């Protein structure tokens, strides 16, 4: 049953990725059409102002209307062409961009061998290619996965995660990330970041207070925020269920997530666009908007831990067995 659910969940995520790409193209249309309509109306207004009185000939209004429609049609074509050339660019530059925005660095082959060995073992157990491994120098315990397909995935962990968790707990977190690869959950989150990140980060930027840019970019930004929220809705519940079935140590996974939840520190280099990639979402970046509040509720770790305990048939944390083993050395 769990295997069938996994196949169904993977198929659902692939379908969502396809729909996400289509909706992203629509967003390019919206952006170019809004800009084109603004330009067309400006031209019409200029013609009317320079001409003095408003034209009374119906044919003139007809031609003006046709001109506006032509401009809109050209904008749709331009938006399609922009999407056609930009989407592959976003795909090929995704992993590099995610690493740069989070401060992650792909680890050398001889760096953190314990973590690398755990990842290799988990990949073999899941029948997946071994993901690349990246390190983030940050004391906050956290991790994320990025990649548009299982063969392109990178698992990034903070130095704080390695230092704070025992071997069993770290293995459980890595199992959590690996289980998301096979279900195409990492791919869905990554495509969401690729297709909505620029618009969302522009909306959150304090460096550009141009009125026209804010006005014409309003609809694309709101649409991008909605796309991000839509893509992750329901994901946390499914990924937690998958992780519980995949990991060898459900209790260790729950303890690890409790440690993350209890730690008050948050990763330093994070934006609203990259926030949903993390195991523990840094909520400070989500903002007070309706979409930000919905993301915070959807991805809240405390409620997910309660659900995970129920799935793993565990009692309260005070009744857990003693934590197993010392933390991994760096």
Coordinates of N, CA and C in Angstrom, one line a residue, residues 24-25 27-29 31-32 74-90:
X24 N 3.3 29.2 -15.2 CA 4.4 30.2 -15.3 C 4.4 30.9 -16.6
X25 N 4.1 30.1 -17.7 CA 4.0 30.8 -19.1 C 2.9 31.8 -19.1
X27 N 1.9 33.4 -16.6 CA 2.3 34.6 -15.8 C 3.2 35.5 -16.7
X28 N 4.0 34.9 -17.6 CA 4.8 35.8 -18.5 C 3.8 36.5 -19.4
X29 N 2.7 35.9 -19.8 CA 1.7 36.6 -20.6 C 1.1 37.7 -19.9
X31 N 2.4 39.4 -17.4 CA 3.4 40.5 -17.3 C 3.5 41.3 -18.6
X32 N 3.6 40.6 -19.7 CA 3.8 41.4 -21.0 C 2.5 42.1 -21.4
X74 N 0.6 41.2 -29.9 CA 2.1 41.2 -30.0 C 2.7 40.9 -28.6
X75 N 2.1 41.4 -27.5 CA 2.6 41.2 -26.2 C 2.5 39.7 -25.8
X76 N 1.4 39.0 -26.2 CA 1.2 37.6 -25.9 C 2.3 36.8 -26.6
X77 N 2.6 37.2 -27.9 CA 3.6 36.5 -28.6 C 5.0 36.7 -28.0
X78 N 5.2 37.9 -27.6 CA 6.5 38.2 -26.9 C 6.6 37.4 -25.6
X79 N 5.5 37.4 -24.8 CA 5.5 36.7 -23.6 C 5.8 35.2 -23.8
X80 N 5.2 34.6 -24.8 CA 5.4 33.2 -25.1 C 6.9 33.0 -25.5
X81 N 7.5 33.9 -26.3 CA 8.9 33.7 -26.7 C 9.8 33.9 -25.5
X82 N 9.5 34.8 -24.6 CA 10.3 35.0 -23.4 C 10.3 33.7 -22.6
X83 N 9.0 33.2 -22.4 CA 8.9 32.0 -21.6 C 9.7 30.8 -22.3
X84 N 9.6 30.7 -23.6 CA 10.2 29.6 -24.4 C 11.7 29.6 -24.1
X85 N 12.3 30.8 -24.1 CA 13.8 30.9 -24.0 C 14.2 31.0 -22.5
X86 N 13.3 31.5 -21.6 CA 13.7 31.7 -20.2 C 13.6 30.4 -19.4
X87 N 12.5 29.6 -19.7 CA 12.3 28.4 -18.9 C 13.5 27.5 -18.9
X88 N 14.1 27.1 -20.1 CA 15.3 26.3 -20.1 C 16.4 26.9 -19.3
X89 N 16.6 28.2 -19.4 CA 17.6 28.9 -18.7 C 17.4 28.8 -17.2
X90 N 16.2 28.9 -16.7 CA 15.9 28.8 -15.3 C 16.2 27.3 -14.9

